[in-house]
């Protein structure tokens, strides 16, 4: 049975617009993983039609803490668009959100186009900069609960992201300098979660490789200028009632955002 990807994407777009959670799509429409990516893609096309262009990709469920929190454990890929990006130190208004959460991440900047036949070494060489990052996720589903297919269709809960100062890979003495360093999530001055960059796929440098693999399957090329969010290093924290959130990645730096609720 073929699904109406655009209609299903419309349900999620409406939930985003109104801030009202919807039931999981899979309850009414059985979805395969490929169906779910078709819904995700239809949603991205709808954003592009409104002028909101893709600026990057993100991986999800890359850490054991996140997988345990969500009860879903396969690595997934989603899309970052221009309107989701918030400047470091900037402000996010969450009053129109459903139930937003925040998580500490590492971002990679793809500095060169990655050809389809690139080797793993070529993919890693194409990563020119690394930065501490925050991702704001906001599931459009009731109670922030979903199956793998549901969360893929919902663009992996993508809602916002903040990238800290980019650090060139070279001065990091190669890649090992950030492969296993402490990560902290600090909300209003208090640490609410802590982990290591190694909690991202066992090694955060696995993220560009998985992004290339999943991207090739689901229609995303890693091209010059692409921002890649590697996935959370810890479980996510609710943003309700928060004023300021900061992520710290040892040896890399920090990134922060102010939260506003009208
Ligand atoms: C799905 C998105 C997960 C990550 O970094 O693991 C994600 C969710 O938890 O809603 O972005
Ligand atoms: Mg994330």
mmCIF file of C-alpha atoms and ligand atoms in Angstrom:
data_model
loop_
_atom_site.group_PDB
_atom_site.id
_atom_site.type_symbol
_atom_site.label_atom_id
_atom_site.label_comp_id
_atom_site.label_asym_id
_atom_site.label_seq_id
_atom_site.Cartn_x
_atom_site.Cartn_y
_atom_site.Cartn_z
ATOM 1 C CA UNK A 1 0.000 0.000 0.000
ATOM 2 C CA UNK A 2 1.434 3.354 -0.879
ATOM 3 C CA UNK A 3 1.130 6.229 1.549
ATOM 4 C CA UNK A 4 0.270 9.882 0.934
ATOM 5 C CA UNK A 5 3.564 11.299 2.190
ATOM 6 C CA UNK A 6 2.567 14.908 1.651
ATOM 7 C CA UNK A 7 -0.685 14.553 3.576
ATOM 8 C CA UNK A 8 1.107 12.885 6.490
ATOM 9 C CA UNK A 9 3.808 15.574 6.428
ATOM 10 C CA UNK A 10 0.984 18.118 6.499
ATOM 11 C CA UNK A 11 -0.301 16.667 9.778
ATOM 12 C CA UNK A 12 3.112 17.184 11.361
ATOM 13 C CA UNK A 13 3.486 20.662 9.837
ATOM 14 C CA UNK A 14 0.159 21.640 11.347
ATOM 15 C CA UNK A 15 1.279 20.353 14.772
ATOM 16 C CA UNK A 16 4.420 22.482 14.429
ATOM 17 C CA UNK A 17 2.340 25.518 13.517
ATOM 18 C CA UNK A 18 -0.162 25.173 16.331
ATOM 19 C CA UNK A 19 2.066 23.683 19.034
ATOM 20 C CA UNK A 20 -0.587 20.980 19.538
ATOM 21 C CA UNK A 21 0.768 17.437 19.716
ATOM 22 C CA UNK A 22 -0.729 14.813 17.392
ATOM 23 C CA UNK A 23 -1.055 11.021 17.734
ATOM 24 C CA UNK A 24 1.759 8.967 16.249
ATOM 25 C CA UNK A 25 1.245 8.639 12.492
ATOM 26 C CA UNK A 26 1.970 4.910 12.656
ATOM 27 C CA UNK A 27 -1.169 4.360 14.722
ATOM 28 C CA UNK A 28 -3.365 5.237 11.739
ATOM 29 C CA UNK A 29 -1.000 4.340 8.902
ATOM 30 C CA UNK A 30 1.480 1.463 9.104
ATOM 31 C CA UNK A 31 4.807 2.901 7.914
ATOM 32 C CA UNK A 32 7.992 1.229 6.761
ATOM 33 C CA UNK A 33 11.251 3.036 7.463
ATOM 34 C CA UNK A 34 11.421 4.022 3.783
ATOM 35 C CA UNK A 35 7.839 5.377 3.985
ATOM 36 C CA UNK A 36 8.871 7.377 7.027
ATOM 37 C CA UNK A 37 11.787 8.964 5.167
ATOM 38 C CA UNK A 38 9.395 9.792 2.312
ATOM 39 C CA UNK A 39 7.181 11.657 4.796
ATOM 40 C CA UNK A 40 10.235 13.435 6.187
ATOM 41 C CA UNK A 41 11.296 14.446 2.677
ATOM 42 C CA UNK A 42 7.797 15.700 1.845
ATOM 43 C CA UNK A 43 7.964 17.897 4.950
ATOM 44 C CA UNK A 44 11.327 19.296 3.868
ATOM 45 C CA UNK A 45 9.943 20.059 0.401
ATOM 46 C CA UNK A 46 7.057 21.935 2.065
ATOM 47 C CA UNK A 47 9.541 24.010 4.074
ATOM 48 C CA UNK A 48 11.595 24.725 0.936
ATOM 49 C CA UNK A 49 8.444 25.888 -0.842
ATOM 50 C CA UNK A 50 8.161 28.529 1.880
ATOM 51 C CA UNK A 51 11.798 29.536 1.340
ATOM 52 C CA UNK A 52 13.239 27.616 4.289
ATOM 53 C CA UNK A 53 16.229 25.907 2.713
ATOM 54 C CA UNK A 54 18.244 22.959 3.947
ATOM 55 C CA UNK A 55 21.564 23.943 5.575
ATOM 56 C CA UNK A 56 22.611 20.641 7.036
ATOM 57 C CA UNK A 57 21.782 17.231 8.371
ATOM 58 C CA UNK A 58 21.583 15.739 11.833
ATOM 59 C CA UNK A 59 21.949 12.291 13.262
ATOM 60 C CA UNK A 60 19.706 11.058 16.047
ATOM 61 C CA UNK A 61 19.723 8.299 18.649
ATOM 62 C CA UNK A 62 23.498 8.056 18.442
ATOM 63 C CA UNK A 63 24.039 7.742 22.178
ATOM 64 C CA UNK A 64 22.997 4.940 24.534
ATOM 65 C CA UNK A 65 21.572 7.507 26.972
ATOM 66 C CA UNK A 66 19.313 8.940 24.267
ATOM 67 C CA UNK A 67 18.299 5.553 22.941
ATOM 68 C CA UNK A 68 17.362 4.466 26.464
ATOM 69 C CA UNK A 69 15.443 7.706 27.060
ATOM 70 C CA UNK A 70 13.416 7.260 23.873
ATOM 71 C CA UNK A 71 13.239 3.451 23.705
ATOM 72 C CA UNK A 72 14.411 3.583 20.076
ATOM 73 C CA UNK A 73 17.949 2.610 19.143
ATOM 74 C CA UNK A 74 18.726 2.842 15.418
ATOM 75 C CA UNK A 75 20.756 5.773 14.154
ATOM 76 C CA UNK A 76 18.522 8.066 12.092
ATOM 77 C CA UNK A 77 19.123 11.082 9.857
ATOM 78 C CA UNK A 78 17.141 14.307 9.648
ATOM 79 C CA UNK A 79 17.387 17.698 7.999
ATOM 80 C CA UNK A 80 18.405 21.094 9.390
ATOM 81 C CA UNK A 81 16.942 24.167 7.699
ATOM 82 C CA UNK A 82 17.964 27.815 7.847
ATOM 83 C CA UNK A 83 15.048 28.869 10.052
ATOM 84 C CA UNK A 84 16.077 26.371 12.742
ATOM 85 C CA UNK A 85 19.468 27.989 13.323
ATOM 86 C CA UNK A 86 19.859 30.325 16.283
ATOM 87 C CA UNK A 87 23.006 32.380 16.797
ATOM 88 C CA UNK A 88 25.344 31.451 19.630
ATOM 89 C CA UNK A 89 24.188 33.551 22.597
ATOM 90 C CA UNK A 90 20.920 34.294 20.806
ATOM 91 C CA UNK A 91 17.362 33.797 21.998
ATOM 92 C CA UNK A 92 14.804 31.132 21.215
ATOM 93 C CA UNK A 93 11.120 31.753 21.763
ATOM 94 C CA UNK A 94 9.582 28.436 22.802
ATOM 95 C CA UNK A 95 6.064 29.696 23.419
ATOM 96 C CA UNK A 96 4.871 28.120 20.170
ATOM 97 C CA UNK A 97 6.629 24.819 20.790
ATOM 98 C CA UNK A 98 4.938 21.542 21.703
ATOM 99 C CA UNK A 99 7.260 20.307 24.491
ATOM 100 C CA UNK A 100 10.789 21.340 23.530
ATOM 101 C CA UNK A 101 13.915 19.745 24.966
ATOM 102 C CA UNK A 102 17.594 20.533 24.599
ATOM 103 C CA UNK A 103 20.658 18.319 24.252
ATOM 104 C CA UNK A 104 24.415 18.900 23.980
ATOM 105 C CA UNK A 105 26.044 17.930 20.707
ATOM 106 C CA UNK A 106 29.096 18.329 18.518
ATOM 107 C CA UNK A 107 28.747 19.956 15.089
ATOM 108 C CA UNK A 108 30.948 19.281 12.091
ATOM 109 C CA UNK A 109 31.401 21.582 9.119
ATOM 110 C CA UNK A 110 31.858 19.853 5.782
ATOM 111 C CA UNK A 111 34.398 22.062 4.027
ATOM 112 C CA UNK A 112 34.559 20.205 0.719
ATOM 113 C CA UNK A 113 32.065 18.378 -1.455
ATOM 114 C CA UNK A 114 32.122 14.649 -0.682
ATOM 115 C CA UNK A 115 31.869 12.681 -3.943
ATOM 116 C CA UNK A 116 29.564 9.658 -3.967
ATOM 117 C CA UNK A 117 32.530 7.290 -4.275
ATOM 118 C CA UNK A 118 34.652 8.938 -1.556
ATOM 119 C CA UNK A 119 36.525 6.655 0.835
ATOM 120 C CA UNK A 120 35.968 6.938 4.586
ATOM 121 C CA UNK A 121 39.278 8.784 4.798
ATOM 122 C CA UNK A 122 38.068 11.269 2.163
ATOM 123 C CA UNK A 123 34.850 11.874 4.125
ATOM 124 C CA UNK A 124 36.818 12.616 7.296
ATOM 125 C CA UNK A 125 39.229 14.876 5.422
ATOM 126 C CA UNK A 126 36.276 16.876 4.109
ATOM 127 C CA UNK A 127 35.412 17.861 7.704
ATOM 128 C CA UNK A 128 37.309 21.119 8.198
ATOM 129 C CA UNK A 129 35.819 22.508 11.424
ATOM 130 C CA UNK A 130 34.255 21.263 14.658
ATOM 131 C CA UNK A 131 32.141 23.152 17.205
ATOM 132 C CA UNK A 132 30.226 22.611 20.417
ATOM 133 C CA UNK A 133 26.497 22.693 19.674
ATOM 134 C CA UNK A 134 23.042 22.594 21.229
ATOM 135 C CA UNK A 135 20.091 20.949 19.582
ATOM 136 C CA UNK A 136 16.516 21.842 20.455
ATOM 137 C CA UNK A 137 14.261 18.912 19.710
ATOM 138 C CA UNK A 138 10.490 19.057 19.872
ATOM 139 C CA UNK A 139 8.531 15.961 18.972
ATOM 140 C CA UNK A 140 5.235 16.743 17.313
ATOM 141 C CA UNK A 141 3.807 13.593 18.942
ATOM 142 C CA UNK A 142 1.842 13.343 22.170
ATOM 143 C CA UNK A 143 3.941 12.759 25.284
ATOM 144 C CA UNK A 144 7.168 12.907 23.216
ATOM 145 C CA UNK A 145 6.652 9.204 22.463
ATOM 146 C CA UNK A 146 7.162 7.543 19.097
ATOM 147 C CA UNK A 147 8.340 4.536 17.135
ATOM 148 C CA UNK A 148 11.438 4.699 14.942
ATOM 149 C CA UNK A 149 9.233 5.264 11.875
ATOM 150 C CA UNK A 150 7.259 8.026 13.594
ATOM 151 C CA UNK A 151 10.337 9.974 14.641
ATOM 152 C CA UNK A 152 11.914 9.640 11.194
ATOM 153 C CA UNK A 153 8.707 10.985 9.604
ATOM 154 C CA UNK A 154 8.821 13.863 12.116
ATOM 155 C CA UNK A 155 12.254 14.907 10.819
ATOM 156 C CA UNK A 156 13.862 13.330 13.890
ATOM 157 C CA UNK A 157 12.164 15.912 16.159
ATOM 158 C CA UNK A 158 14.356 18.686 14.676
ATOM 159 C CA UNK A 159 13.292 22.128 15.862
ATOM 160 C CA UNK A 160 16.317 24.342 16.463
ATOM 161 C CA UNK A 161 20.097 24.298 16.762
ATOM 162 C CA UNK A 162 22.901 26.529 17.948
ATOM 163 C CA UNK A 163 26.504 26.160 16.809
ATOM 164 C CA UNK A 164 29.338 27.545 18.946
ATOM 165 C CA UNK A 165 32.637 28.887 17.620
ATOM 166 C CA UNK A 166 34.003 26.729 14.815
ATOM 167 C CA UNK A 167 37.460 25.326 15.545
ATOM 168 C CA UNK A 168 39.584 24.207 12.591
ATOM 169 C CA UNK A 169 40.347 20.491 12.760
ATOM 170 C CA UNK A 170 44.099 20.974 12.224
ATOM 171 C CA UNK A 171 44.912 22.792 15.472
ATOM 172 C CA UNK A 172 43.061 20.033 17.297
ATOM 173 C CA UNK A 173 46.137 17.893 16.643
ATOM 174 C CA UNK A 174 44.111 15.788 14.330
ATOM 175 C CA UNK A 175 40.864 14.212 15.296
ATOM 176 C CA UNK A 176 41.760 12.357 18.461
ATOM 177 C CA UNK A 177 41.684 15.554 20.550
ATOM 178 C CA UNK A 178 37.895 15.548 20.658
ATOM 179 C CA UNK A 179 37.215 11.826 20.386
ATOM 180 C CA UNK A 180 36.632 11.262 24.128
ATOM 181 C CA UNK A 181 36.302 14.493 26.083
ATOM 182 C CA UNK A 182 33.761 15.546 28.733
ATOM 183 C CA UNK A 183 30.485 17.143 27.642
ATOM 184 C CA UNK A 184 28.234 19.059 30.052
ATOM 185 C CA UNK A 185 24.725 20.409 29.670
ATOM 186 C CA UNK A 186 24.170 23.355 32.002
ATOM 187 C CA UNK A 187 20.736 24.887 32.555
ATOM 188 C CA UNK A 188 20.481 28.123 34.519
ATOM 189 C CA UNK A 189 23.924 27.509 35.968
ATOM 190 C CA UNK A 190 23.284 23.928 37.035
ATOM 191 C CA UNK A 191 24.644 20.822 35.359
ATOM 192 C CA UNK A 192 21.677 18.704 34.288
ATOM 193 C CA UNK A 193 23.495 16.093 32.205
ATOM 194 C CA UNK A 194 27.079 15.010 31.579
ATOM 195 C CA UNK A 195 28.777 12.576 29.279
ATOM 196 C CA UNK A 196 31.599 12.289 26.793
ATOM 197 C CA UNK A 197 31.969 12.884 23.089
ATOM 198 C CA UNK A 198 32.701 9.145 22.940
ATOM 199 C CA UNK A 199 29.037 8.600 23.911
ATOM 200 C CA UNK A 200 28.249 9.726 20.359
ATOM 201 C CA UNK A 201 28.470 6.456 18.394
ATOM 202 C CA UNK A 202 31.476 5.347 20.478
ATOM 203 C CA UNK A 203 33.521 7.939 18.569
ATOM 204 C CA UNK A 204 32.052 11.204 17.250
ATOM 205 C CA UNK A 205 34.112 10.822 14.072
ATOM 206 C CA UNK A 206 31.818 7.960 13.195
ATOM 207 C CA UNK A 207 29.095 10.600 12.649
ATOM 208 C CA UNK A 208 30.341 11.936 9.274
ATOM 209 C CA UNK A 209 30.633 8.327 8.072
ATOM 210 C CA UNK A 210 27.107 7.429 9.194
ATOM 211 C CA UNK A 211 25.782 10.699 7.739
ATOM 212 C CA UNK A 212 27.347 9.799 4.407
ATOM 213 C CA UNK A 213 25.910 6.255 4.553
ATOM 214 C CA UNK A 214 22.378 7.286 5.561
ATOM 215 C CA UNK A 215 22.513 10.390 3.373
ATOM 216 C CA UNK A 216 23.355 8.307 0.310
ATOM 217 C CA UNK A 217 20.327 6.139 1.035
ATOM 218 C CA UNK A 218 17.889 8.950 1.769
ATOM 219 C CA UNK A 219 18.970 11.644 -0.654
ATOM 220 C CA UNK A 220 21.399 13.910 1.181
ATOM 221 C CA UNK A 221 24.869 14.645 -0.189
ATOM 222 C CA UNK A 222 27.511 16.017 2.141
ATOM 223 C CA UNK A 223 28.501 19.119 0.223
ATOM 224 C CA UNK A 224 30.690 22.127 0.942
ATOM 225 C CA UNK A 225 29.089 24.188 3.703
ATOM 226 C CA UNK A 226 26.900 21.407 5.104
ATOM 227 C CA UNK A 227 26.484 21.550 8.890
ATOM 228 C CA UNK A 228 26.298 18.118 10.510
ATOM 229 C CA UNK A 229 24.956 17.675 14.026
ATOM 230 C CA UNK A 230 26.536 14.465 15.266
ATOM 231 C CA UNK A 231 23.852 13.541 17.804
ATOM 232 C CA UNK A 232 23.416 14.074 21.513
ATOM 233 C CA UNK A 233 26.066 13.023 23.997
ATOM 234 C CA UNK A 234 23.539 12.789 26.862
ATOM 235 C CA UNK A 235 19.807 12.456 27.426
ATOM 236 C CA UNK A 236 17.791 15.592 26.604
ATOM 237 C CA UNK A 237 16.428 18.043 29.190
ATOM 238 C CA UNK A 238 13.066 19.815 29.099
ATOM 239 C CA UNK A 239 13.242 23.527 28.287
ATOM 240 C CA UNK A 240 10.130 24.416 30.269
ATOM 241 C CA UNK A 241 10.917 27.151 32.746
ATOM 242 C CA UNK A 242 14.563 27.527 31.635
ATOM 243 C CA UNK A 243 16.199 30.893 31.004
ATOM 244 C CA UNK A 244 19.650 29.974 29.709
ATOM 245 C CA UNK A 245 21.209 26.763 28.412
ATOM 246 C CA UNK A 246 24.871 26.069 27.804
ATOM 247 C CA UNK A 247 26.801 23.121 26.417
ATOM 248 C CA UNK A 248 30.468 22.703 27.225
ATOM 249 C CA UNK A 249 32.756 20.378 25.307
ATOM 250 C CA UNK A 250 36.168 20.154 26.986
ATOM 251 C CA UNK A 251 38.986 21.391 24.787
ATOM 252 C CA UNK A 252 36.547 22.606 22.147
ATOM 253 C CA UNK A 253 34.573 25.372 23.824
ATOM 254 C CA UNK A 254 31.031 26.264 24.766
ATOM 255 C CA UNK A 255 27.807 27.456 23.209
ATOM 256 C CA UNK A 256 24.745 29.002 24.793
ATOM 257 C CA UNK A 257 21.230 30.156 24.101
ATOM 258 C CA UNK A 258 18.617 32.161 26.008
ATOM 259 C CA UNK A 259 15.107 30.794 26.270
ATOM 260 C CA UNK A 260 12.113 33.062 26.104
ATOM 261 C CA UNK A 261 8.495 32.148 26.715
ATOM 262 C CA UNK A 262 6.008 34.917 26.080
HETATM 263 C C1 LIG B 1 14.774 12.081 18.414
HETATM 264 C C2 LIG B 1 15.968 12.886 18.001
HETATM 265 C C3 LIG B 1 17.223 12.383 18.641
HETATM 266 C C4 LIG B 1 19.661 12.841 19.070
HETATM 267 O O1 LIG B 1 20.591 13.661 19.094
HETATM 268 O O2 LIG B 1 19.757 11.708 19.530
HETATM 269 C C5 LIG B 1 18.379 13.290 18.479
HETATM 270 C C6 LIG B 1 14.253 12.481 19.767
HETATM 271 O O3 LIG B 1 14.861 12.153 20.785
HETATM 272 O O4 LIG B 1 13.200 13.141 19.807
HETATM 273 O O5 LIG B 1 18.332 14.357 17.926
HETATM 274 MG MG1 LIG B 2 20.006 15.613 18.575
#
